[in-house]
Amino acid sequence: KQEVTQIPAALSVPEGENLVLNCSFTDSAIYNLQWFRQDPGKGLTSLLLIQSSQREQTSGRLNASLDKSSGRSTLYIAASQPGDSATYLCAVPSDDKIIFGKGTRLHILP
Amino acid sequence: EAGVAQSPRYKIIEKRQSVAFWCNPISGHATLYWYQQILGQGPKLLIQFQNNGVVDDSQLPKDRFSAERLKGVDSTLKIQPAKLEDSAVYLCASSSGQALGYTFGSGTRLTVV
């Protein structure tokens, strides 16, 4: 049974710093891994989708890496801004379902 | 392409009332999901459709929740009667295949008072 874990559960950093969010999964036989952003009480916005054959994906200040063999992914956010404050969730498909981590609540201090 | 549309965005009802949510997935996406997300928790799958058939509804509280996807396009999720613990964000997502990722709607925030 696939399980997804995200560490830390919450993180506060000063504006301008670079930061890394971690995601781990128990079953390395995945098609892909997807990172989402969620603002309070809102839906999920897809940030990056990494296929199993890829090592990383980049979009603007965001860079996601994937190491299938170790069951880990990281989301790197460069030069953080207050607008980056949100909950970040990683998810992997399993039996055509989406298995989510519990998310990391990120707070960027102005 | 247009995203996943959900309505309403917000809903406040009293306990024991009924409520319905609507979802229009991305055109051509055969798979549609409804998730419940309680504050501070990750999304929990309620029901999964493949076209207009139910693939998984094992976590749907069938005594009060129902869902349908007529014609394999739009879907509605209904709660009757609502309980206080149903207060959550209800998320709809669609996919054309797990290798292509998932797209979520903006969610419906339900408050039961």
mmCIF file of C-alpha atoms in Angstrom:
data_model
loop_
_atom_site.group_PDB
_atom_site.id
_atom_site.type_symbol
_atom_site.label_atom_id
_atom_site.label_comp_id
_atom_site.label_asym_id
_atom_site.label_seq_id
_atom_site.Cartn_x
_atom_site.Cartn_y
_atom_site.Cartn_z
ATOM 1 C CA LYS A 1 0.000 0.000 0.000
ATOM 2 C CA GLN A 2 1.451 3.330 -1.060
ATOM 3 C CA GLU A 3 2.026 5.883 1.678
ATOM 4 C CA VAL A 4 3.232 9.442 1.227
ATOM 5 C CA THR A 5 4.914 11.448 3.973
ATOM 6 C CA GLN A 6 5.830 15.115 3.981
ATOM 7 C CA ILE A 7 8.343 16.742 6.267
ATOM 8 C CA PRO A 8 8.195 19.223 7.845
ATOM 9 C CA ALA A 9 4.516 19.670 8.618
ATOM 10 C CA ALA A 10 5.033 23.422 8.942
ATOM 11 C CA LEU A 11 7.829 25.816 8.069
ATOM 12 C CA SER A 12 8.394 29.537 8.593
ATOM 13 C CA VAL A 13 11.232 31.311 6.821
ATOM 14 C CA PRO A 14 12.169 34.957 6.235
ATOM 15 C CA GLU A 15 11.418 36.440 2.854
ATOM 16 C CA GLY A 16 14.185 35.994 0.303
ATOM 17 C CA GLU A 17 15.512 32.700 1.618
ATOM 18 C CA ASN A 18 15.721 29.537 -0.420
ATOM 19 C CA LEU A 19 13.928 26.523 1.023
ATOM 20 C CA VAL A 20 13.337 22.822 0.464
ATOM 21 C CA LEU A 21 10.198 20.798 1.112
ATOM 22 C CA ASN A 22 10.475 17.034 1.373
ATOM 23 C CA CYS A 23 8.225 14.215 0.244
ATOM 24 C CA SER A 24 8.791 10.481 0.617
ATOM 25 C CA PHE A 25 6.814 7.515 -0.668
ATOM 26 C CA THR A 26 6.949 3.832 0.227
ATOM 27 C CA ASP A 27 6.372 2.158 -3.157
ATOM 28 C CA SER A 28 8.923 3.235 -5.757
ATOM 29 C CA ALA A 29 6.874 1.823 -8.663
ATOM 30 C CA ILE A 30 5.230 5.125 -9.546
ATOM 31 C CA TYR A 31 4.237 6.662 -12.865
ATOM 32 C CA ASN A 32 4.955 10.169 -11.702
ATOM 33 C CA LEU A 33 4.825 12.558 -8.763
ATOM 34 C CA GLN A 34 2.892 15.786 -8.654
ATOM 35 C CA TRP A 35 3.373 18.841 -6.424
ATOM 36 C CA PHE A 36 0.358 21.011 -5.623
ATOM 37 C CA ARG A 37 -0.158 24.318 -3.883
ATOM 38 C CA GLN A 38 -3.250 25.009 -1.783
ATOM 39 C CA ASP A 39 -4.340 28.327 -0.314
ATOM 40 C CA PRO A 40 -6.586 28.165 2.778
ATOM 41 C CA GLY A 41 -10.069 26.877 1.981
ATOM 42 C CA LYS A 42 -9.309 26.682 -1.735
ATOM 43 C CA GLY A 43 -8.661 24.025 -4.360
ATOM 44 C CA LEU A 44 -5.352 22.523 -5.430
ATOM 45 C CA THR A 45 -3.176 24.156 -8.055
ATOM 46 C CA SER A 46 -0.734 21.884 -9.858
ATOM 47 C CA LEU A 47 2.811 23.212 -9.693
ATOM 48 C CA LEU A 48 4.956 20.506 -11.235
ATOM 49 C CA LEU A 49 4.474 16.999 -12.592
ATOM 50 C CA ILE A 50 7.570 14.797 -12.728
ATOM 51 C CA GLN A 51 7.385 11.606 -14.757
ATOM 52 C CA SER A 52 9.137 8.525 -13.405
ATOM 53 C CA SER A 53 11.756 8.776 -16.158
ATOM 54 C CA GLN A 54 12.680 12.329 -15.181
ATOM 55 C CA ARG A 55 15.026 13.523 -12.450
ATOM 56 C CA GLU A 56 13.685 17.042 -12.129
ATOM 57 C CA GLN A 57 11.276 19.660 -13.401
ATOM 58 C CA THR A 58 11.549 23.420 -13.197
ATOM 59 C CA SER A 59 8.994 26.200 -13.344
ATOM 60 C CA GLY A 60 10.165 29.701 -12.546
ATOM 61 C CA ARG A 61 11.503 29.766 -8.998
ATOM 62 C CA LEU A 62 10.364 26.205 -8.358
ATOM 63 C CA ASN A 63 12.418 23.082 -8.934
ATOM 64 C CA ALA A 64 11.209 19.594 -8.115
ATOM 65 C CA SER A 65 13.463 16.564 -8.051
ATOM 66 C CA LEU A 66 12.600 12.885 -8.027
ATOM 67 C CA ASP A 67 14.676 9.940 -6.826
ATOM 68 C CA LYS A 68 12.548 6.856 -7.367
ATOM 69 C CA SER A 69 15.055 4.400 -5.970
ATOM 70 C CA SER A 70 15.114 6.119 -2.602
ATOM 71 C CA GLY A 71 11.427 7.029 -2.675
ATOM 72 C CA ARG A 72 12.016 10.757 -2.320
ATOM 73 C CA SER A 73 11.134 14.032 -3.938
ATOM 74 C CA THR A 74 12.045 17.579 -3.013
ATOM 75 C CA LEU A 75 10.489 20.903 -3.939
ATOM 76 C CA TYR A 76 13.006 23.731 -3.959
ATOM 77 C CA ILE A 77 11.707 27.296 -3.814
ATOM 78 C CA ALA A 78 14.238 29.999 -4.610
ATOM 79 C CA ALA A 79 14.102 33.559 -3.294
ATOM 80 C CA SER A 80 10.902 33.018 -1.324
ATOM 81 C CA GLN A 81 8.193 35.685 -1.304
ATOM 82 C CA PRO A 82 5.238 36.324 1.045
ATOM 83 C CA GLY A 83 2.944 35.211 -1.788
ATOM 84 C CA ASP A 84 4.479 31.747 -1.556
ATOM 85 C CA SER A 85 2.753 31.243 1.784
ATOM 86 C CA ALA A 86 0.427 28.275 1.337
ATOM 87 C CA THR A 87 0.219 24.532 1.932
ATOM 88 C CA TYR A 88 2.240 22.385 -0.447
ATOM 89 C CA LEU A 89 1.124 18.815 -1.128
ATOM 90 C CA CYS A 90 2.843 16.048 -3.005
ATOM 91 C CA ALA A 91 0.887 13.208 -4.547
ATOM 92 C CA VAL A 92 1.536 9.983 -6.427
ATOM 93 C CA PRO A 93 -0.878 7.841 -8.422
ATOM 94 C CA SER A 94 -1.573 4.336 -7.159
ATOM 95 C CA ASP A 95 -4.109 2.002 -8.813
ATOM 96 C CA ASP A 96 -5.478 5.037 -10.679
ATOM 97 C CA LYS A 97 -6.035 6.872 -7.407
ATOM 98 C CA ILE A 98 -4.159 9.838 -6.011
ATOM 99 C CA ILE A 99 -2.302 9.292 -2.759
ATOM 100 C CA PHE A 100 -1.520 12.540 -0.963
ATOM 101 C CA GLY A 101 0.857 13.512 1.763
ATOM 102 C CA LYS A 102 -0.569 15.637 4.564
ATOM 103 C CA GLY A 103 1.196 18.706 3.242
ATOM 104 C CA THR A 104 3.693 21.273 4.477
ATOM 105 C CA ARG A 105 2.264 24.611 5.662
ATOM 106 C CA LEU A 106 4.701 27.263 4.538
ATOM 107 C CA HIS A 107 4.753 30.768 5.974
ATOM 108 C CA ILE A 108 7.072 33.365 4.480
ATOM 109 C CA LEU A 109 7.816 36.148 6.938
ATOM 110 C CA PRO A 110 7.898 39.637 5.355
ATOM 111 C CA GLU B 1 -7.716 24.146 -22.054
ATOM 112 C CA ALA B 2 -10.385 25.134 -19.580
ATOM 113 C CA GLY B 3 -9.880 23.845 -16.054
ATOM 114 C CA VAL B 4 -12.138 21.838 -13.781
ATOM 115 C CA ALA B 5 -15.163 23.948 -12.860
ATOM 116 C CA GLN B 6 -16.877 23.630 -9.502
ATOM 117 C CA SER B 7 -19.829 25.413 -7.978
ATOM 118 C CA PRO B 8 -20.740 26.883 -5.639
ATOM 119 C CA ARG B 9 -17.511 28.252 -4.178
ATOM 120 C CA TYR B 10 -18.961 28.579 -0.693
ATOM 121 C CA LYS B 11 -22.012 27.201 1.061
ATOM 122 C CA ILE B 12 -23.307 27.605 4.603
ATOM 123 C CA ILE B 13 -26.172 25.371 5.724
ATOM 124 C CA GLU B 14 -27.733 24.244 8.966
ATOM 125 C CA LYS B 15 -27.327 20.665 10.137
ATOM 126 C CA ARG B 16 -29.906 18.272 8.772
ATOM 127 C CA GLN B 17 -30.322 20.343 5.612
ATOM 128 C CA SER B 18 -29.322 19.037 2.199
ATOM 129 C CA VAL B 19 -26.732 20.433 -0.195
ATOM 130 C CA ALA B 20 -25.449 19.645 -3.676
ATOM 131 C CA PHE B 21 -22.170 20.386 -5.383
ATOM 132 C CA TRP B 22 -21.501 20.414 -9.103
ATOM 133 C CA CYS B 23 -18.351 19.625 -11.080
ATOM 134 C CA ASN B 24 -17.554 19.959 -14.776
ATOM 135 C CA PRO B 25 -14.274 18.179 -15.581
ATOM 136 C CA ILE B 26 -11.841 18.962 -18.355
ATOM 137 C CA SER B 27 -13.292 17.935 -21.692
ATOM 138 C CA GLY B 28 -12.257 14.417 -22.606
ATOM 139 C CA HIS B 29 -11.142 13.408 -19.117
ATOM 140 C CA ALA B 30 -12.691 10.030 -18.467
ATOM 141 C CA THR B 31 -11.848 9.821 -14.773
ATOM 142 C CA LEU B 32 -13.461 12.101 -12.199
ATOM 143 C CA TYR B 33 -12.817 12.183 -8.461
ATOM 144 C CA TRP B 34 -14.544 13.788 -5.491
ATOM 145 C CA TYR B 35 -12.399 14.450 -2.420
ATOM 146 C CA GLN B 36 -13.278 15.714 1.045
ATOM 147 C CA GLN B 37 -10.659 17.784 2.836
ATOM 148 C CA ILE B 38 -11.207 18.626 6.472
ATOM 149 C CA LEU B 39 -9.233 21.565 7.829
ATOM 150 C CA GLY B 40 -5.630 20.623 8.541
ATOM 151 C CA GLN B 41 -5.836 17.242 6.821
ATOM 152 C CA GLY B 42 -4.976 15.889 3.408
ATOM 153 C CA PRO B 43 -7.704 15.192 0.836
ATOM 154 C CA LYS B 44 -9.713 12.006 1.339
ATOM 155 C CA LEU B 45 -11.187 10.226 -1.676
ATOM 156 C CA LEU B 46 -14.974 9.939 -1.551
ATOM 157 C CA ILE B 47 -15.757 8.524 -4.978
ATOM 158 C CA GLN B 48 -14.068 7.835 -8.304
ATOM 159 C CA PHE B 49 -15.869 7.625 -11.653
ATOM 160 C CA GLN B 50 -14.597 6.188 -14.918
ATOM 161 C CA ASN B 51 -16.874 7.715 -17.539
ATOM 162 C CA ASN B 52 -20.306 7.296 -15.925
ATOM 163 C CA GLY B 53 -19.453 4.204 -13.890
ATOM 164 C CA VAL B 54 -18.318 4.097 -10.263
ATOM 165 C CA VAL B 55 -14.823 2.675 -9.786
ATOM 166 C CA ASP B 56 -14.434 3.223 -6.049
ATOM 167 C CA ASP B 57 -16.891 4.538 -3.480
ATOM 168 C CA SER B 58 -15.595 2.588 -0.505
ATOM 169 C CA GLN B 59 -15.112 5.717 1.631
ATOM 170 C CA LEU B 60 -18.362 7.412 0.680
ATOM 171 C CA PRO B 61 -20.798 7.573 3.649
ATOM 172 C CA LYS B 62 -23.642 6.156 1.626
ATOM 173 C CA ASP B 63 -26.261 6.742 4.298
ATOM 174 C CA ARG B 64 -26.021 10.478 3.630
ATOM 175 C CA PHE B 65 -23.775 11.059 0.606
ATOM 176 C CA SER B 66 -24.626 10.299 -3.008
ATOM 177 C CA ALA B 67 -22.969 11.118 -6.292
ATOM 178 C CA GLU B 68 -23.708 10.657 -9.948
ATOM 179 C CA ARG B 69 -22.056 11.332 -13.254
ATOM 180 C CA LEU B 70 -24.727 11.190 -15.883
ATOM 181 C CA LYS B 71 -23.502 10.894 -19.481
ATOM 182 C CA GLY B 72 -19.937 10.605 -18.231
ATOM 183 C CA VAL B 73 -19.339 14.369 -18.111
ATOM 184 C CA ASP B 74 -20.681 16.579 -15.287
ATOM 185 C CA SER B 75 -21.004 15.216 -11.799
ATOM 186 C CA THR B 76 -22.998 16.143 -8.719
ATOM 187 C CA LEU B 77 -22.278 15.264 -5.097
ATOM 188 C CA LYS B 78 -25.138 15.480 -2.609
ATOM 189 C CA ILE B 79 -25.278 15.391 1.168
ATOM 190 C CA GLN B 80 -28.609 14.712 2.868
ATOM 191 C CA PRO B 81 -28.901 15.309 5.774
ATOM 192 C CA ALA B 82 -25.742 17.246 6.584
ATOM 193 C CA LYS B 83 -23.905 16.898 9.882
ATOM 194 C CA LEU B 84 -21.544 19.309 11.589
ATOM 195 C CA GLU B 85 -18.584 17.046 10.771
ATOM 196 C CA ASP B 86 -19.289 17.425 7.043
ATOM 197 C CA SER B 87 -17.805 20.920 7.204
ATOM 198 C CA ALA B 88 -14.895 20.704 4.775
ATOM 199 C CA VAL B 89 -13.650 21.678 1.351
ATOM 200 C CA TYR B 90 -15.014 19.404 -1.358
ATOM 201 C CA LEU B 91 -12.622 19.005 -4.248
ATOM 202 C CA CYS B 92 -13.310 17.684 -7.709
ATOM 203 C CA ALA B 93 -10.492 16.440 -9.929
ATOM 204 C CA SER B 94 -10.261 14.887 -13.358
ATOM 205 C CA SER B 95 -7.683 12.968 -15.321
ATOM 206 C CA SER B 96 -7.209 11.412 -18.741
ATOM 207 C CA GLY B 97 -4.823 8.858 -17.297
ATOM 208 C CA GLN B 98 -2.590 8.604 -14.254
ATOM 209 C CA ALA B 99 0.513 9.091 -16.375
ATOM 210 C CA LEU B 100 -0.719 12.572 -17.293
ATOM 211 C CA GLY B 101 -1.415 13.859 -13.809
ATOM 212 C CA TYR B 102 -4.521 15.303 -12.243
ATOM 213 C CA THR B 103 -6.289 18.653 -12.441
ATOM 214 C CA PHE B 104 -8.301 19.985 -9.530
ATOM 215 C CA GLY B 105 -11.096 22.493 -9.369
ATOM 216 C CA SER B 106 -11.172 25.468 -7.020
ATOM 217 C CA GLY B 107 -13.199 23.533 -4.461
ATOM 218 C CA THR B 108 -16.426 24.163 -2.578
ATOM 219 C CA ARG B 109 -16.071 25.231 1.024
ATOM 220 C CA LEU B 110 -18.978 23.864 3.054
ATOM 221 C CA THR B 111 -19.791 25.078 6.546
ATOM 222 C CA VAL B 112 -22.480 23.240 8.496
ATOM 223 C CA VAL B 113 -23.790 25.150 11.510
#
